[in-house]
Each structure stands twice: as structure tokens, then as C-alpha cells.
Coordinates of C-alpha atoms in Angstrom, one line a residue:
X1 CA -32.2 -73.0 139.3
X2 CA -29.6 -70.8 139.9
X3 CA -28.0 -69.3 136.7
X4 CA -24.3 -69.0 137.0
X5 CA -23.2 -65.6 134.7
X6 CA -19.9 -66.1 134.5
X7 CA -18.4 -67.1 131.3
X8 CA -17.3 -70.5 130.9
X9 CA -14.1 -69.1 130.1
X10 CA -11.7 -66.0 131.9
X11 CA -11.9 -63.0 130.0
X12 CA -8.5 -60.8 129.7
X13 CA -8.8 -57.1 128.0
X14 CA -5.9 -56.7 125.6
X15 CA -2.8 -54.9 128.0
X16 CA -3.3 -59.0 130.4
X17 CA -1.7 -60.3 126.5
X18 CA 2.2 -60.8 126.3
X19 CA 4.1 -59.1 123.7
X20 CA 4.1 -61.7 120.5
X21 CA 7.3 -62.1 118.7
X22 CA 6.9 -63.1 115.0
X23 CA 8.0 -66.1 114.4
X24 CA 11.5 -66.3 112.5
X25 CA 11.0 -65.7 108.8
X26 CA 13.1 -69.3 108.3
X27 CA 13.9 -69.1 104.6
X28 CA 16.4 -71.4 104.5
X29 CA 14.9 -74.5 104.1
X30 CA 18.9 -76.8 103.7
X31 CA 20.9 -74.8 107.0
X32 CA 23.7 -74.8 104.3
X33 CA 21.8 -73.3 101.3
X34 CA 23.4 -69.4 100.4
X35 CA 21.5 -66.5 101.6
X36 CA 18.9 -65.6 99.5
X37 CA 19.6 -62.4 99.3
X38 CA 22.8 -61.5 97.9
X39 CA 25.7 -59.5 99.6
X40 CA 25.2 -56.0 98.9
X41 CA 28.3 -54.7 96.8
X42 CA 31.5 -51.9 97.9
X43 CA 30.7 -49.0 96.7
X44 CA 32.6 -47.3 93.9
X45 CA 34.8 -44.6 93.5
X46 CA 32.6 -41.8 91.3
X47 CA 35.0 -41.1 88.0
X48 CA 34.9 -37.0 88.1
X49 CA 33.6 -36.6 85.1
X50 CA 31.3 -39.3 82.7
X51 CA 34.2 -41.3 79.9
X52 CA 34.3 -40.3 76.6
X53 CA 31.9 -41.9 74.6
X54 CA 28.7 -39.7 77.3
X55 CA 25.8 -40.9 75.3
X56 CA 24.4 -36.7 75.8
X57 CA 28.1 -36.0 74.2
X58 CA 27.2 -37.6 71.2
X59 CA 23.7 -36.6 71.3
X60 CA 24.5 -33.1 70.3
X61 CA 27.0 -34.4 68.0
X62 CA 24.5 -36.3 66.4
X63 CA 22.2 -33.7 66.1
X64 CA 24.4 -30.4 64.5
X65 CA 25.4 -33.7 62.1
X66 CA 21.3 -34.2 60.6
X67 CA 20.7 -30.1 60.9
X68 CA 23.6 -29.6 58.6
X69 CA 22.4 -32.3 55.8
X70 CA 19.0 -31.3 56.7
X71 CA 19.9 -27.2 55.5
X72 CA 22.5 -28.4 52.3
X73 CA 19.5 -31.1 51.9
X74 CA 16.8 -29.2 51.6
X75 CA 19.0 -26.0 50.2
X76 CA 19.9 -28.1 47.0
X77 CA 16.7 -30.8 47.0
X78 CA 13.9 -27.4 47.7
X79 CA 14.1 -25.4 45.0
X80 CA 15.0 -28.6 42.7
X81 CA 11.6 -30.3 43.2
X82 CA 11.1 -26.2 42.9
X83 CA 11.7 -25.7 39.4
X84 CA 10.0 -29.9 38.8
X85 CA 6.8 -28.9 39.5
X86 CA 7.1 -24.6 37.7
X87 CA 8.2 -27.5 34.9
X88 CA 4.6 -30.1 35.1
X89 CA 2.3 -27.3 36.4
X90 CA 3.4 -24.8 35.0
X91 CA 4.7 -24.6 31.6
X92 CA 3.1 -21.1 30.8
X93 CA 5.2 -19.8 33.1
X94 CA 7.7 -22.1 32.4
X95 CA 7.5 -21.1 27.9
X96 CA 7.2 -16.9 29.5
X97 CA 10.4 -15.4 27.8
X98 CA 13.1 -12.7 30.0
X99 CA 14.3 -11.8 27.6
X100 CA 16.2 -11.4 23.5
X101 CA 14.1 -15.3 23.1
X102 CA 15.9 -17.0 27.3
X103 CA 12.4 -19.0 28.7
X104 CA 11.9 -18.4 32.4
X105 CA 12.5 -22.8 32.0
X106 CA 16.5 -22.5 31.1
X107 CA 16.9 -19.3 33.2
X108 CA 15.3 -21.2 36.2
X109 CA 17.9 -24.7 35.3
X110 CA 21.4 -22.6 35.0
X111 CA 20.0 -21.6 38.0
X112 CA 20.7 -25.2 39.5
X113 CA 24.3 -24.5 39.2
X114 CA 24.7 -21.8 41.6
X115 CA 21.8 -23.0 44.2
X116 CA 24.1 -26.2 44.3
X117 CA 26.7 -24.6 45.3
X118 CA 25.2 -21.9 48.0
X119 CA 24.3 -26.0 49.5
X120 CA 27.7 -27.1 49.4
X121 CA 28.6 -23.0 50.9
X122 CA 26.0 -23.8 53.1
X123 CA 27.0 -27.5 55.1
X124 CA 30.6 -25.8 55.0
X125 CA 29.5 -23.2 56.9
X126 CA 27.3 -25.5 59.6
X127 CA 30.4 -27.8 59.9
X128 CA 33.0 -24.8 61.1
X129 CA 30.6 -23.3 63.0
X130 CA 28.6 -26.1 65.1
X131 CA 29.9 -29.9 64.2
X132 CA 33.3 -29.1 64.2
X133 CA 34.0 -28.1 67.2
X134 CA 31.9 -30.3 69.0
X135 CA 33.8 -33.1 67.9
X136 CA 36.7 -31.6 67.8
X137 CA 35.3 -31.3 72.4
X138 CA 35.2 -35.3 71.8
X139 CA 38.3 -35.9 70.2
X140 CA 40.4 -34.1 73.2
X141 CA 38.4 -35.8 75.5
X142 CA 38.9 -38.9 74.1
X143 CA 42.9 -37.8 74.2
X144 CA 42.5 -36.6 77.3
X145 CA 39.9 -40.2 78.5
X146 CA 42.9 -41.8 77.2
X147 CA 45.8 -40.3 78.9
X148 CA 43.8 -41.4 82.2
X149 CA 43.6 -45.0 81.1
X150 CA 47.5 -45.1 80.8
X151 CA 48.6 -44.4 84.3
X152 CA 46.1 -46.3 85.8

């Protein structure tokens, strides 16, 4: 019996295969359906600078207000808390006298008034130095933005 060594199917090398193109993608079920991807919108012109109320401006202003409130509040409330803690936990110190029978507790209580004035002065100072310039700049920019919008 003879043995045929030829393969039962013709062998082709990879170079002999024709180039196959991928099948077209049929995204639409029906030809009258709109395409799945919307058309890309036309590019818009970018404004020369961010409009009023840009979050970084307002964030800076909020931070300045927060610093202002903390400075004034901690001055007044810190002193008052110190006075209460000394009254509760150091009664011997608060009843000791300074001069001519004036107790330290009374002296510290009377000093509450100047400390409150100091808190008010600190509030005014931080407002003038930090908060008001930022608020004025935002106000000027908003007026310019309003004028620009009116001319459009």
C-alpha cells in the first residue's frame, strides 16, 4: 500500500492570504435613525478672563472673612474663657488681692471691656487690610462685566 504524503487540503502561508478588511459596523438598526454619536458642537470663543463670581475670587474672599471672624472671636471669647476657667479652677488666685483689697478676679472682670474693644479694633483692622480690598476688586470687576454685557 502506498502512502500519499500530500495534505488533504492545500496549505497556504500567511503571505498568501488576501488582506481582509473588517466588516462595516452597523450601528443603526434602521436607516432612518439618527446617528448614535451627536455631531461635535462648534468651538466657542473663550472670554478674555473668567466672568464675575469666578470661584477662586469668592474662595479668597470667604477665606479673608473667615480669618477676620476667627481673629476677633478668639480674642474676645478666648479671654472670657480664660476668665471662666480661672474662676472655676483657681479660686484662690482669683480672690487674692492686687492692691488695697482689689481682688484679681474683679480686675480681670473689668478688663473684659478693653479686651472687647480690642476685638472690635482687630475686626476693623482685618476688614480694612484684608477683606475690603478683595471685596472692592470683585465689585469693580462686576461693574465692568455688567458694562460689557450691556454693550453686547
